[in-house]
Amino acid sequence: VDVLPVDPALFSADSDVVFSGGMVNLAGEGLGPEPGKVLMSLNGMNFEAEIHGWYDLGVRIQLPELPLLDAADATFVIVRGDGAASNPLDMQLAPQVAAVSAE
């Protein structure tokens, strides 16, 4: 594996609040051509997000479905294919929105 000259950096997500089980786009740079992984830390536990797209300037992920009762602070880190880790990015993780049917 080639070591890339640029450190991976994580800038932002396409939303300040993300939902359990939802899709999120993370913007950054230096993420490299080889998919790595996206780690999410929540309440002292670590989870791995499912990757749906990996680009040098961003990653599209699906968050794990977690049984949250309230919104919680989550921290995301991108680990590049060569093992280099990005800076952490904090976001609010909200419970899944239940579908409401009108009767």
CSV table of C-alpha atoms in Angstrom, one decimal:
chain,number,residue,atom,x,y,z
A,1,VAL,CA,0.0,0.0,0.0
A,2,ASP,CA,1.4,3.4,-1.0
A,3,VAL,CA,1.5,5.9,1.8
A,4,LEU,CA,-0.2,9.1,0.6
A,5,PRO,CA,1.6,12.4,1.0
A,6,VAL,CA,-1.5,14.2,2.4
A,7,ASP,CA,-2.9,13.5,5.8
A,8,PRO,CA,-6.6,12.6,5.7
A,9,ALA,CA,-8.8,15.4,6.9
A,10,LEU,CA,-12.6,15.4,7.7
A,11,PHE,CA,-14.3,18.7,7.3
A,12,SER,CA,-18.1,18.4,7.6
A,13,ALA,CA,-21.2,16.3,7.0
A,14,ASP,CA,-24.1,17.3,4.7
A,15,SER,CA,-26.3,17.7,7.9
A,16,ASP,CA,-25.6,18.8,11.5
A,17,VAL,CA,-28.1,16.2,12.7
A,18,VAL,CA,-27.9,12.6,11.4
A,19,PHE,CA,-30.3,9.8,11.9
A,20,SER,CA,-29.7,6.3,13.2
A,21,GLY,CA,-29.7,4.0,10.1
A,22,GLY,CA,-29.6,7.0,7.7
A,23,MET,CA,-27.3,7.9,4.8
A,24,VAL,CA,-24.7,10.7,5.3
A,25,ASN,CA,-22.1,12.3,3.1
A,26,LEU,CA,-18.9,13.3,4.8
A,27,ALA,CA,-16.6,15.9,3.1
A,28,GLY,CA,-12.9,15.9,3.5
A,29,GLU,CA,-9.6,15.6,1.6
A,30,GLY,CA,-6.7,13.2,1.3
A,31,LEU,CA,-9.0,10.2,1.9
A,32,GLY,CA,-7.2,8.2,-0.9
A,33,PRO,CA,-8.4,5.9,-3.6
A,34,GLU,CA,-8.6,2.8,-1.5
A,35,PRO,CA,-11.7,2.4,0.7
A,36,GLY,CA,-10.9,2.3,4.4
A,37,LYS,CA,-13.5,2.5,7.2
A,38,VAL,CA,-15.6,5.1,9.0
A,39,LEU,CA,-15.7,4.7,12.8
A,40,MET,CA,-18.4,6.2,14.9
A,41,SER,CA,-18.0,6.6,18.7
A,42,LEU,CA,-21.2,7.0,20.8
A,43,ASN,CA,-21.5,6.8,24.6
A,44,GLY,CA,-18.1,5.1,24.9
A,45,MET,CA,-18.9,2.4,22.3
A,46,ASN,CA,-17.5,2.2,18.7
A,47,PHE,CA,-19.4,1.3,15.6
A,48,GLU,CA,-18.4,0.9,12.0
A,49,ALA,CA,-20.5,2.6,9.3
A,50,GLU,CA,-21.3,0.9,6.0
A,51,ILE,CA,-19.5,2.5,3.1
A,52,HIS,CA,-21.6,3.3,0.0
A,53,GLY,CA,-19.1,5.5,-1.8
A,54,TRP,CA,-15.4,6.3,-1.3
A,55,TYR,CA,-13.7,9.3,-3.0
A,56,ASP,CA,-10.5,11.3,-2.2
A,57,LEU,CA,-12.7,14.3,-1.2
A,58,GLY,CA,-15.6,12.5,0.6
A,59,VAL,CA,-17.3,9.4,1.8
A,60,ARG,CA,-21.0,8.3,1.6
A,61,ILE,CA,-22.0,6.1,4.5
A,62,GLN,CA,-25.0,4.4,6.0
A,63,LEU,CA,-25.0,4.7,9.8
A,64,PRO,CA,-25.8,1.7,12.0
A,65,GLU,CA,-29.3,1.4,13.2
A,66,LEU,CA,-29.2,2.0,17.0
A,67,PRO,CA,-32.1,1.9,19.4
A,68,LEU,CA,-31.8,5.5,20.6
A,69,LEU,CA,-34.4,7.2,22.7
A,70,ASP,CA,-32.9,10.7,22.5
A,71,ALA,CA,-30.4,12.5,20.3
A,72,ALA,CA,-26.8,11.8,21.4
A,73,ASP,CA,-23.4,13.2,20.5
A,74,ALA,CA,-21.4,11.0,18.1
A,75,THR,CA,-17.8,11.4,16.9
A,76,PHE,CA,-16.8,10.2,13.5
A,77,VAL,CA,-13.3,9.3,12.3
A,78,ILE,CA,-12.3,8.2,8.8
A,79,VAL,CA,-9.5,5.6,8.6
A,80,ARG,CA,-7.9,5.6,5.2
A,81,GLY,CA,-7.0,2.4,3.3
A,82,ASP,CA,-3.3,2.8,4.4
A,83,GLY,CA,-4.4,3.1,8.1
A,84,ALA,CA,-4.0,6.9,8.5
A,85,ALA,CA,-6.8,8.4,10.6
A,86,SER,CA,-8.5,11.7,10.1
A,87,ASN,CA,-9.3,14.3,12.7
A,88,PRO,CA,-12.6,13.6,14.7
A,89,LEU,CA,-15.8,15.2,13.6
A,90,ASP,CA,-18.7,15.6,16.1
A,91,MET,CA,-22.3,15.4,15.1
A,92,GLN,CA,-25.7,14.9,16.7
A,93,LEU,CA,-27.1,11.4,16.2
A,94,ALA,CA,-30.9,11.4,16.4
A,95,PRO,CA,-33.3,8.4,16.8
A,96,GLN,CA,-34.9,7.0,13.6
A,97,VAL,CA,-38.1,8.9,12.7
A,98,ALA,CA,-41.0,6.5,12.9
A,99,ALA,CA,-43.4,6.6,10.0
A,100,VAL,CA,-46.7,8.1,11.1
A,101,SER,CA,-49.8,6.9,9.3
A,102,ALA,CA,-52.9,9.1,9.2
A,103,GLU,CA,-56.1,7.3,10.1
